[in-house]
C-alpha positions as a printed NumPy array, in Angstrom:
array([[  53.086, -232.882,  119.352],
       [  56.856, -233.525,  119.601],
       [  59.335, -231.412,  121.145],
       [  61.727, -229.614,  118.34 ],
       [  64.587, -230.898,  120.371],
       [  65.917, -234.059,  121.318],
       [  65.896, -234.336,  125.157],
       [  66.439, -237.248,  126.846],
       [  63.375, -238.014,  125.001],
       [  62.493, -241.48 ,  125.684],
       [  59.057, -240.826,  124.198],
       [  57.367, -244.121,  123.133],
       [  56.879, -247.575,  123.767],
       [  57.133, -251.857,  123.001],
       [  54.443, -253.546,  124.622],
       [  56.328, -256.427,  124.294],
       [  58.819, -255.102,  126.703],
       [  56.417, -255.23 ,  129.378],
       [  56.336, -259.17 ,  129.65 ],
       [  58.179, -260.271,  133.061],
       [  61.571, -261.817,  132.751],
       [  61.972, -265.259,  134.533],
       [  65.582, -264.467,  135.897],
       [  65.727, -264.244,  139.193],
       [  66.622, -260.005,  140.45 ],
       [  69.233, -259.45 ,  143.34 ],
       [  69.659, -255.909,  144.803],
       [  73.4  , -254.963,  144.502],
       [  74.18 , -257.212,  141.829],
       [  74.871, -254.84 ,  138.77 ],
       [  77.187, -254.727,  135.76 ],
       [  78.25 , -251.694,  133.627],
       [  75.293, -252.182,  131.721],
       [  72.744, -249.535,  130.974],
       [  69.454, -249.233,  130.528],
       [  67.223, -246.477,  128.488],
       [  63.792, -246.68 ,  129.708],
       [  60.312, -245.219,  128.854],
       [  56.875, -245.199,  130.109],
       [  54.14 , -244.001,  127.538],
       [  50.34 , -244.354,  126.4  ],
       [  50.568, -246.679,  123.037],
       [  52.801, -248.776,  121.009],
       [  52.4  , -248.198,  117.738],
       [  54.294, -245.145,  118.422],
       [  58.037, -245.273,  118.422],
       [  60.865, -243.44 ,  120.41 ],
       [  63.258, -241.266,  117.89 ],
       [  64.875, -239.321,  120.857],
       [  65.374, -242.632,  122.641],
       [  67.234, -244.09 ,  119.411],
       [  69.247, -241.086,  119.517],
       [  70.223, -241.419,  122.441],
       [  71.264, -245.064,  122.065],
       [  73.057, -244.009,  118.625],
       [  75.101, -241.403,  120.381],
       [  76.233, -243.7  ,  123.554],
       [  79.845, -244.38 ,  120.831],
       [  81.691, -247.73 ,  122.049],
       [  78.841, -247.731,  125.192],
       [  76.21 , -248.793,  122.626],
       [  77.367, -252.217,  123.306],
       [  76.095, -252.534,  126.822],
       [  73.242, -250.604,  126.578],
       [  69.543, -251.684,  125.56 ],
       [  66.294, -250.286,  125.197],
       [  63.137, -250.942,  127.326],
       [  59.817, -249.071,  126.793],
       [  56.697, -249.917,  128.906],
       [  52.794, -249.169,  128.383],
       [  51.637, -246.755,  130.888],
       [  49.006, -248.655,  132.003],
       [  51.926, -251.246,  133.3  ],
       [  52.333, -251.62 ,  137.065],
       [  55.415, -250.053,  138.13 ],
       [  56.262, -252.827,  140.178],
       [  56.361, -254.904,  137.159],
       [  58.415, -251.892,  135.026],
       [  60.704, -252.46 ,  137.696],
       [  61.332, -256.29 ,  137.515],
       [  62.602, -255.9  ,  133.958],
       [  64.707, -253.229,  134.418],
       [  66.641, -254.9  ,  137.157],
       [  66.507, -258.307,  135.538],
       [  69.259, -256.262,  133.2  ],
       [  71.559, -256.002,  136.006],
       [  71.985, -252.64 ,  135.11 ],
       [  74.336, -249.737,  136.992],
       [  72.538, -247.222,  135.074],
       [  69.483, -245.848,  133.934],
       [  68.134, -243.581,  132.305],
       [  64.076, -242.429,  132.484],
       [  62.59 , -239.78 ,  130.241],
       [  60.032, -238.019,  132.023],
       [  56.864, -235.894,  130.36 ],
       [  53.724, -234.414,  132.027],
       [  51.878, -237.383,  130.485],
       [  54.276, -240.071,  132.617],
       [  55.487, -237.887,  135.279],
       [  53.524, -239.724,  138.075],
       [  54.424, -243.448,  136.65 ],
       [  58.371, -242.432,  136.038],
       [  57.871, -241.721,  139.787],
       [  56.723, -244.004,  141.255],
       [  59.032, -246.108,  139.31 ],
       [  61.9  , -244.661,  140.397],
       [  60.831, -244.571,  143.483],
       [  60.451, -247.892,  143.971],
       [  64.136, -248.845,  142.305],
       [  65.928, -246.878,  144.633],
       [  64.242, -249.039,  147.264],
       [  64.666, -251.907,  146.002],
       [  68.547, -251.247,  144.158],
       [  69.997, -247.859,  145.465],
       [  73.575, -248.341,  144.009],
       [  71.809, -247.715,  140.751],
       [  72.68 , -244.687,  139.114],
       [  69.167, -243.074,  137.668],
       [  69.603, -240.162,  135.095],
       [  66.356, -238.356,  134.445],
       [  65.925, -236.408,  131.084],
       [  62.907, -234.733,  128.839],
       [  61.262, -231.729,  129.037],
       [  59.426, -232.082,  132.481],
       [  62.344, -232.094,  134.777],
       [  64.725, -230.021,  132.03 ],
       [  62.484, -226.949,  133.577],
       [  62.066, -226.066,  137.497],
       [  63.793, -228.893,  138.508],
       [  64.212, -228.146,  142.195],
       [  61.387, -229.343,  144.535],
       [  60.217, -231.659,  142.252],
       [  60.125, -235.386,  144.269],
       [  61.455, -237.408,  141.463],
       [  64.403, -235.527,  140.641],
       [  64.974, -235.47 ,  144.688],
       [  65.229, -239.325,  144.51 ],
       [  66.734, -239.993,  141.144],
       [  71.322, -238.849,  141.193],
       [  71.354, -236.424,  138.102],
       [  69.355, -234.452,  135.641],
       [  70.123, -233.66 ,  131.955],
       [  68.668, -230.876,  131.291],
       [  68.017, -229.841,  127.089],
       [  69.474, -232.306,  124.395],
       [  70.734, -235.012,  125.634],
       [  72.106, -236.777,  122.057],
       [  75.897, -236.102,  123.092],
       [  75.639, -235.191,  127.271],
       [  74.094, -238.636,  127.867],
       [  77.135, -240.759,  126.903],
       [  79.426, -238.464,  128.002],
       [  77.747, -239.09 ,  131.764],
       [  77.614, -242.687,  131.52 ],
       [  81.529, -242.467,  130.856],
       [  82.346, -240.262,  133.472],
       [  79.995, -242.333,  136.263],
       [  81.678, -245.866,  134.865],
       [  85.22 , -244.691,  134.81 ],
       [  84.237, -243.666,  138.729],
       [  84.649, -239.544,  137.798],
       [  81.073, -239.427,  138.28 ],
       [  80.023, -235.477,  138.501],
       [  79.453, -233.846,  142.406],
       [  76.331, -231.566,  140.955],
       [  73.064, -233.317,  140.405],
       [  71.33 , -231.011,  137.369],
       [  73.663, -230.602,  134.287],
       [  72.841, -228.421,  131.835],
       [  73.393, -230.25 ,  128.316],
       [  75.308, -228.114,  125.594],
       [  73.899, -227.077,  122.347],
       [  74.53 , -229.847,  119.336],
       [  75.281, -229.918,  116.055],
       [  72.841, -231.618,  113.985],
       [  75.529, -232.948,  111.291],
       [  77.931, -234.133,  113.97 ],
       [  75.177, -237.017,  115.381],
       [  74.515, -240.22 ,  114.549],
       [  71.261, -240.665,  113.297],
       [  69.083, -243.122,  114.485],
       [  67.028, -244.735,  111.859],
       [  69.058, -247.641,  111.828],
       [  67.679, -248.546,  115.325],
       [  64.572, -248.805,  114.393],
       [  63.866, -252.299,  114.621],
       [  61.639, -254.981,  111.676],
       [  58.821, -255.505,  114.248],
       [  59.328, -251.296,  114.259],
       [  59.068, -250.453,  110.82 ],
       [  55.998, -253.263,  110.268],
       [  53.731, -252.24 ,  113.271],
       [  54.479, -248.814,  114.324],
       [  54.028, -245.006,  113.26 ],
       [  58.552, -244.348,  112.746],
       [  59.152, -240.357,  113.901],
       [  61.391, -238.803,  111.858],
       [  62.911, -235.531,  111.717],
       [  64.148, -233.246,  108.569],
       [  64.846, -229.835,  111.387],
       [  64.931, -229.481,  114.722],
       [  63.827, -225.272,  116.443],
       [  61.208, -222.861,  115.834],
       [  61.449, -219.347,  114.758],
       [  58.181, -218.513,  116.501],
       [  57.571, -217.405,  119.855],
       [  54.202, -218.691,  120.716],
       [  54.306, -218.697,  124.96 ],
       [  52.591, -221.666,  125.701],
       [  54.536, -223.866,  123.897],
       [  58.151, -225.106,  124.72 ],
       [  59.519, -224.311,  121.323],
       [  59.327, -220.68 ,  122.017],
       [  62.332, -221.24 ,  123.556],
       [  64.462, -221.939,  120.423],
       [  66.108, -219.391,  118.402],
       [  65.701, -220.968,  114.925],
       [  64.822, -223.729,  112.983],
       [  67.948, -225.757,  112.067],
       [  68.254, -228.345,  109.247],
       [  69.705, -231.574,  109.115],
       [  71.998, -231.839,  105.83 ],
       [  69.432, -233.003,  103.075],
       [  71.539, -235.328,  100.958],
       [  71.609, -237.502,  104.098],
       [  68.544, -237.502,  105.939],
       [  67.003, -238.114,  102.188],
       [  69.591, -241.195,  102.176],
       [  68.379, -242.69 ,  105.642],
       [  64.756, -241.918,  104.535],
       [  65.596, -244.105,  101.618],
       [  67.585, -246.737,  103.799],
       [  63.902, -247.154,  105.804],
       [  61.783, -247.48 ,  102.91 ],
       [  63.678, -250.08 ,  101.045],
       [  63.4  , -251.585,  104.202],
       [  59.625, -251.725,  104.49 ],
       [  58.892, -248.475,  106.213],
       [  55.673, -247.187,  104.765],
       [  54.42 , -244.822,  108.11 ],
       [  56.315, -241.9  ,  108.401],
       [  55.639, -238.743,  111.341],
       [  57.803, -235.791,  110.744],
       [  58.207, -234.125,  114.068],
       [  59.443, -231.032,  112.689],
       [  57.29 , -227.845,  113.974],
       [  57.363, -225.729,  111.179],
       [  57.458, -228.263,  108.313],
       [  57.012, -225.898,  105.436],
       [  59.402, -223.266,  106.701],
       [  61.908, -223.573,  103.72 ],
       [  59.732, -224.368,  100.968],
       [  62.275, -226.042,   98.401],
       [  63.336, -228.172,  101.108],
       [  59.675, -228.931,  101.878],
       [  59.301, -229.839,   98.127],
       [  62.343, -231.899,   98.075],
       [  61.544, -233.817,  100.748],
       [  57.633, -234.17 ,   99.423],
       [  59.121, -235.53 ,   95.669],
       [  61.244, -237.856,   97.487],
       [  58.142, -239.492,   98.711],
       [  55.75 , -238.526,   95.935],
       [  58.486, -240.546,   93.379],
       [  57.921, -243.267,   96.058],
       [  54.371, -243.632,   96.241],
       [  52.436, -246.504,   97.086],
       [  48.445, -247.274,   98.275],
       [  50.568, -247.82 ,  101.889],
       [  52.373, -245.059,  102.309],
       [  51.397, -242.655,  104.942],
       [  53.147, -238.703,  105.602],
       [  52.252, -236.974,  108.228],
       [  53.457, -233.492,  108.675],
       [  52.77 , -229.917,  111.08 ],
       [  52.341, -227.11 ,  108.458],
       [  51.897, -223.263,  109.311],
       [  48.65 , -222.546,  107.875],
       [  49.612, -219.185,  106.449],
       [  52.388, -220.38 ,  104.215],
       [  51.57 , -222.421,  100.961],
       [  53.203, -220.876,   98.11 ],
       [  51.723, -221.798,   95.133],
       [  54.253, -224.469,   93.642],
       [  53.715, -226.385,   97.091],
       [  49.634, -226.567,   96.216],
       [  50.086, -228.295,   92.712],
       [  52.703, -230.81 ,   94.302],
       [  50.083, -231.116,   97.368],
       [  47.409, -231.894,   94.328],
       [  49.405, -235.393,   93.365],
       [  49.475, -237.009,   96.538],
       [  46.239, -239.716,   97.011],
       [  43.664, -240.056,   99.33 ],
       [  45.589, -241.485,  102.274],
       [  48.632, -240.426,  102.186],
       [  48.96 , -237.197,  103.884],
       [  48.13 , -235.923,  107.013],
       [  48.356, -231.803,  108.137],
       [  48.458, -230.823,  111.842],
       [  47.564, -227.49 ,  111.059],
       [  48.164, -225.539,  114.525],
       [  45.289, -222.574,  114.731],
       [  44.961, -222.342,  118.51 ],
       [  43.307, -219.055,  118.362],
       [  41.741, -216.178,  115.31 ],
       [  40.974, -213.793,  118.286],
       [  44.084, -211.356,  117.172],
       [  44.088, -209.603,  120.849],
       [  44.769, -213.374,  122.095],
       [  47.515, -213.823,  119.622],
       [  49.214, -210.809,  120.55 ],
       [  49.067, -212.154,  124.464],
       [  50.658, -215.088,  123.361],
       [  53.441, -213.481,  120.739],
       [  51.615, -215.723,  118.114],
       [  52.096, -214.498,  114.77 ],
       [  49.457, -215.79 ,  112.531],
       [  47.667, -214.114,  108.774],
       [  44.382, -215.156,  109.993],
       [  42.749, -214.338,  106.091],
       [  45.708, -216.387,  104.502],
       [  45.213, -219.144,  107.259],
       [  41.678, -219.529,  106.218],
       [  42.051, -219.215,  102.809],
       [  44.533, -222.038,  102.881],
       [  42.664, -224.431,  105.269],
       [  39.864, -224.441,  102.932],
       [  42.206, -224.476,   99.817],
       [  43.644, -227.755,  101.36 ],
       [  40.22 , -229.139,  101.66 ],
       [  38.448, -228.832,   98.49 ],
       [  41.675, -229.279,   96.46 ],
       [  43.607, -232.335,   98.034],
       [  43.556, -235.379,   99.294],
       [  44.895, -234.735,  102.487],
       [  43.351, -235.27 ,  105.945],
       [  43.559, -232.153,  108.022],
       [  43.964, -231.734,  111.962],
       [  43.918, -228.808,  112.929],
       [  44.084, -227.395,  116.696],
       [  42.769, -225.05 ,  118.816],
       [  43.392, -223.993,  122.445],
       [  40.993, -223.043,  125.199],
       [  41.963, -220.956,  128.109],
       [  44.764, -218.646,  126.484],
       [  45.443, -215.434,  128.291],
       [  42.143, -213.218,  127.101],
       [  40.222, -215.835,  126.175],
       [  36.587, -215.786,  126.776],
       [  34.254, -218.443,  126.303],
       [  32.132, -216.202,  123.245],
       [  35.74 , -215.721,  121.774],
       [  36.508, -218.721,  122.066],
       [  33.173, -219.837,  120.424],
       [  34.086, -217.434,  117.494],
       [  37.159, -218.851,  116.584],
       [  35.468, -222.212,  116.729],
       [  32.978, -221.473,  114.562],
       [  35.589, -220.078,  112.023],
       [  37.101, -222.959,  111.677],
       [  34.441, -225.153,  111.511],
       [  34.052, -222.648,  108.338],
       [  37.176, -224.152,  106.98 ],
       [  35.972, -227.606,  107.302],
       [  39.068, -229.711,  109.048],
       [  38.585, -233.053,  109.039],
       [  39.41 , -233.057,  112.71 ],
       [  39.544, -230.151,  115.139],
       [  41.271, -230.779,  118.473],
       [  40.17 , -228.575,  121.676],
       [  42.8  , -228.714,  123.48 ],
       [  43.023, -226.958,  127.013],
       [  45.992, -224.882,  127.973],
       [  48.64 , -226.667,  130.111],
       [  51.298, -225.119,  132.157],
       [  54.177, -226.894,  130.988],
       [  57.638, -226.194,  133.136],
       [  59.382, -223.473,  131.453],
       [  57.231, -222.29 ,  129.025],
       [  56.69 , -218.582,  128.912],
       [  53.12 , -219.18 ,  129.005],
       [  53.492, -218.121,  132.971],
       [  54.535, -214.455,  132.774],
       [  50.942, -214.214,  132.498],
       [  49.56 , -215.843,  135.466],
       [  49.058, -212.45 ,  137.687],
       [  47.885, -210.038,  135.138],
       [  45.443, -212.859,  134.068],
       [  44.953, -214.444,  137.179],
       [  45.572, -217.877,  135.661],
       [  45.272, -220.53 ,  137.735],
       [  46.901, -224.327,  136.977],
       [  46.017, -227.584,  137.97 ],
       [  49.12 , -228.415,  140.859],
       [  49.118, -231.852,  139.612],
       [  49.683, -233.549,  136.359],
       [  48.991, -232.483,  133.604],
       [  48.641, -228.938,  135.13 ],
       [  45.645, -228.008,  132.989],
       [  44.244, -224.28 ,  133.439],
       [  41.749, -224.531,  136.054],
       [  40.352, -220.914,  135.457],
       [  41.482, -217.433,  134.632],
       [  39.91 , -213.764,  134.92 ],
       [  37.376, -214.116,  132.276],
       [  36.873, -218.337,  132.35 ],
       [  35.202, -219.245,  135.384],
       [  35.875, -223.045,  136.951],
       [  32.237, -223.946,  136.235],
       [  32.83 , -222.738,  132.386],
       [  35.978, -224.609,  132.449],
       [  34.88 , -227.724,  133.239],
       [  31.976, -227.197,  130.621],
       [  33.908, -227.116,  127.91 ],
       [  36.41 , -229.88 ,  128.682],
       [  32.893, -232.018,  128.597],
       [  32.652, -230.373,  125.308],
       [  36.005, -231.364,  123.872],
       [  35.367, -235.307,  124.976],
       [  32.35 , -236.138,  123.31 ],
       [  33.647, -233.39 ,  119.975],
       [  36.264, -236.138,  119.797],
       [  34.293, -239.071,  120.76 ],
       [  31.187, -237.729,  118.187],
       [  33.172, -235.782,  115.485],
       [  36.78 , -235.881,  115.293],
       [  36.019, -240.457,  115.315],
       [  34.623, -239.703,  111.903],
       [  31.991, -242.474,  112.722],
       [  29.222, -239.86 ,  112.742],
       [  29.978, -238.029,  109.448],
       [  26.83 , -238.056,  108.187],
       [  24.902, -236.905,  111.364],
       [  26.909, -234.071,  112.333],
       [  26.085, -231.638,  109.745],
       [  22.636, -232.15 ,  110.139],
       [  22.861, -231.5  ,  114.204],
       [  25.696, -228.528,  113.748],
       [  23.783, -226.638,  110.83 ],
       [  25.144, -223.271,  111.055],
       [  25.895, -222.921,  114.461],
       [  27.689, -225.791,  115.222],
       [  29.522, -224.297,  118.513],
       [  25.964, -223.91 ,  120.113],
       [  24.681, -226.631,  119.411],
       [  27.484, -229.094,  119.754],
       [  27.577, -227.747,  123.138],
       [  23.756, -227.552,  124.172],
       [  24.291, -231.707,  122.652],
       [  27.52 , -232.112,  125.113],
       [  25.5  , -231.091,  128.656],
       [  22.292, -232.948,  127.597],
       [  24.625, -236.105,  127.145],
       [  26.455, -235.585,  130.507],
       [  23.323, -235.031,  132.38 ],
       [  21.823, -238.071,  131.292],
       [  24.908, -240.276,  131.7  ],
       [  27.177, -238.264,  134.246],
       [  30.564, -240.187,  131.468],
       [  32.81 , -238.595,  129.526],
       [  35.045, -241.947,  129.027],
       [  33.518, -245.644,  128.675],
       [  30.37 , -245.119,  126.509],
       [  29.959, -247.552,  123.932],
       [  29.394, -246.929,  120.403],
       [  25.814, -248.384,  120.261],
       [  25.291, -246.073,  123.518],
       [  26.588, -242.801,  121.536],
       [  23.931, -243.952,  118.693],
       [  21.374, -243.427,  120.986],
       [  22.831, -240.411,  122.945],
       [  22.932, -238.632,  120.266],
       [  19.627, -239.283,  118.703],
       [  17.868, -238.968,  121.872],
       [  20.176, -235.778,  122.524],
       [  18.481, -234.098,  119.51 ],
       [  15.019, -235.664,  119.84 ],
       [  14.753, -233.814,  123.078],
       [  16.569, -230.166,  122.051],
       [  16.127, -229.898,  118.536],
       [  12.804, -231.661,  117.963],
       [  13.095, -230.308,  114.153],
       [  16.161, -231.798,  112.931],
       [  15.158, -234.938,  114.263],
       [  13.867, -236.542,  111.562],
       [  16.475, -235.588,  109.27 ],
       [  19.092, -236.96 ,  111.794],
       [  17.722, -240.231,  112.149],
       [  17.896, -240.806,  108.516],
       [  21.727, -239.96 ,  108.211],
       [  22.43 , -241.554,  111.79 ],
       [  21.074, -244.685,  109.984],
       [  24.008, -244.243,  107.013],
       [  26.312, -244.051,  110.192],
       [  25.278, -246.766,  111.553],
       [  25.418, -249.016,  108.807],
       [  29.091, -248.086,  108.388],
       [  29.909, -248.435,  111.916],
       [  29.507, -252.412,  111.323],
       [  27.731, -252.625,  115.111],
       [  25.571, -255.587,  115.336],
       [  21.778, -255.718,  115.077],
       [  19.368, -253.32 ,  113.503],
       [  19.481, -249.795,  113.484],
       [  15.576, -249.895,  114.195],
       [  16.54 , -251.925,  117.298],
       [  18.277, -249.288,  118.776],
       [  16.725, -246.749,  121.998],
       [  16.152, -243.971,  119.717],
       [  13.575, -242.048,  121.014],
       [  12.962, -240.512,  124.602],
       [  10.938, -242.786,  127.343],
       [  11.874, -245.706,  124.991],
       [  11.916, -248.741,  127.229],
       [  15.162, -251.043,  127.481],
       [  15.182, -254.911,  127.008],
       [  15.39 , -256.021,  131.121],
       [  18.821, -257.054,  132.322],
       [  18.797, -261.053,  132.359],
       [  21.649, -261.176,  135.294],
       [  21.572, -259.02 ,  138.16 ],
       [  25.314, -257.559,  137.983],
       [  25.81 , -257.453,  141.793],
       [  24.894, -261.309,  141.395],
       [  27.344, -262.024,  138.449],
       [  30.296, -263.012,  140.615],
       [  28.28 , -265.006,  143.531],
       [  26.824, -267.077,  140.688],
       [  30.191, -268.488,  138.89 ],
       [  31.085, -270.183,  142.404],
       [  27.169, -271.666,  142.006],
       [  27.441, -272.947,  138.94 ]])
């Protein structure tokens, strides 16, 4: 999920940014220039807060460019290109996911260039700054939206007034005064990649462990315009739109606006995805949700908990009846694909209530549901909590709850297992027909009895092969549930077929004590041989 404010938010990436540049990098030889960097997990995603940012840098704009990096890049190699820019400054946006990488890298620039001014942004350093290494090595700190406090630093630092204090706190913006961004997204953008896009920015709720608690409303951009640069990125191509905005259907004739504006639009490639409260679907909203096809929308429906005692930890206000009602009114009567979330480890969570709400949404029938575990993210008001429920955080990225008073480590750990292999088995959607069969009517249970069996016999929750999950999970129920097994193997087949994986289904290690083809090459050999041959 996106934060409901523009920070500096560098927040996604061009692989193609990564490639080495073949000029030759001196220390100490810098320009005015500026650089807005970012280090994150995929491409196909693109930075808005990072075009804002360059939108907002006024007559700067001209000596400043982008550069996003893969996270699997070395840093050395992030910093190569950066320097081969020459620049005097730049800026790093820094999240729990790249908190480690953005150190190292700017670790190793102020090395390497230390007249280099650094600026750090986003919402990992915007929190408890002090202490923290990076901000230690890097000169200054924006903390909250950076749109406007950005350029006005970069001024200040080239016309040598550069600020004495290290963390600045950025004022509040108004939406209508900015320059949007949309314009900055590039061709190669708006053919390959997923183009964020925001209609509000704030959140009314108060839900403590999420950042957006911290707003005090949800505030609008002026319709007649963002519709205009909506339509400015479609005639252009753009077919792949993410709304960011938290509470989507807030304001529901603005919601319907914005949904006819696509609707009048529609195409067999045009994609919408949105974050919907799951309590709130009036009923003019369902008939316009009827008319969009199969494909074209996407709900991140946030649940997170039904346990009411939990919710009232948390200050999350949430019609669990409605909620339910809705999901399962979204399911059977549109075409949309529904994510929806939940959130293990909340203050007053147990594992059997945690279980509970599981199984209560499974009731609904998502398409998806994403376990998430609670993370202690820097300034969230998650952590008034930690004493009374004895939570205790991972100290190092990306400080996931480690156990609290009624979760025990050993529990913990058993149902992080749990949330791999749902995603690897059932949120892929390559095993649709096989999961009902195995989950039956107590698919928490047995999900989970399917979960340690698999980990036992393979000791993996990352790196197993689709042909290897085939026969995980038929051996998996073979061995605990001797009585669907039958049944299973008949709709793993459909599955399988489907999956397009070479060879036969028949061909497959199916059954328990079924012997494997012998390894031809002795891996330990594999090397030693290409010199032999």
């Amino acid at each position: 999920m996106q934060p409901s404010s523009i920070q500096l938010d560098l927040k996604h990436i061009d692989p193609k940014a990564t490639k080495s540049s073949a000029k030759p990098i001196f220390a100490g030889d810098t320009s005015d220039s500026i650089v807005l960097s970012t280090i994150n997990a995929k491409y196909i995603h693109a930075s808005l807060g990072l075009r804002y940012l360059y939108a907002n840098l006024n007559e700067l704009q001209a000596q400043c460019e982008i550069q996003e990096f893969v996270i699997q890049t070395r840093p050395i190699d992030i910093v190569e290109k950066i320097l081969a820019a020459k620049p005097r400054i730049v800026g790093f946006g820094v999240y729990i996911w790249n908190i480690v990488e953005t150190t190292n890298v700017v670790s190793l620039l102020k090395v390497i260039a230390p007249e280099i001014t650094i600026v750090l942004g986003g919402p990992e350093v915007s929190y408890e700054s002090q202490g923290q290494p990076i901000v230690e090595t890097a000169d200054y700190v924006l903390t909250g939206p950076a749109d406007n406090s950005f350029y006005q630093l970069c001024r200040d630092i080239l016309d040598d007034n550069a600020p004495e204090q290290k963390i600045l706190q950025s004022k509040p913006v108004q939406l209508n005064d900015l320059a949007m961004p949309y314009e900055y997204y590039s061709d190669d953008d708006i053919k390959n990649r997923l183009l964020y896009v925001e209609a509000s920015r704030g959140c009314p709720f108060k839900c403590e462990f999420c950042l957006s608690s911290l707003d005090t409303s949800s505030n609008p951009f002026e319709l007649e315009s963002f519709l205009g640069e909506m339509e400015t990125l479609y005639q252009r191509g753009a077919r792949n739109f993410k709304f960011i905005d938290r509470t989507f259907n807030l304001n529901i004739k603005t919601t319907m606006q914005i949904m006819q504006f696509f609707l009048d639009k529609m195409s067999d490639d045009l994609f919408l995805h949105f974050e919907v409260v799951p309590d709130h679907l009036p009923r003019k909203l369902k008939e316009m949700l009827t008319l969009f096809p199969p494909g074209s929308l996407q709900f991140e429906v946030g649940i997170q908990s039904f346990n009411v005692e939990v919710q009232a930890n948390i200050n999350r206000k949430q019609n669990n009846p409605k909620s339910k009602e809705n999901l399962l009114w979204l399911r059977e009567n549109t075409h949309a694909h529904i994510h929806a979330d939940l959130i293990f480890g909340l203050p007053g969570e147990t594992f059997e209530t945690f279980r509970e709400s599981f199984n209560e949404l499974y009731k609904c029938r998502p398409h998806e549901i994403q376990l998430g575990i609670l993370k202690r993210l820097k300034g969230s008001p998650i952590i008034r909590h930690t004493e009374a429920f004895d939570l205790r955080f991972n100290p190092l990225p990306p400080f996931n709850i480690l156990s609290t008073d009624r979760v025990d480590f050993a529990t913990m750990q058993l149902v992080n297992r749990f949330a791999r292999y749902w995603d690897m088995l059932a949120n892929s959607g390559r095993f649709k027909n096989a999961m009902p069969v195995l989950l039956d009517d107590n698919p928490f249970d047995n999900f989970f009895a399917i979960a340690d069996w698999i980990f036992e016999q393979t000791g993996q929750t990352h790196q197993i092969n689709l042909k290897r999950l085939f026969e995980m999970l038929s051996q998996a129920t073979q061995s605990l549930f001797s009585d669907k097994h039958e049944a299973l193997l008949a709709e793993l087949e459909k599955d399988h077929a489907a999956s397009k994986l070479k060879g036969q289904f028949n061909q497959l290690n199916l059954y328990l004590g079924q012997e494997k083809g012998a390894a031809t090459t002795n891996k330990l050999m594999q090397r030693q041989q290409q010199h032999m041959s």
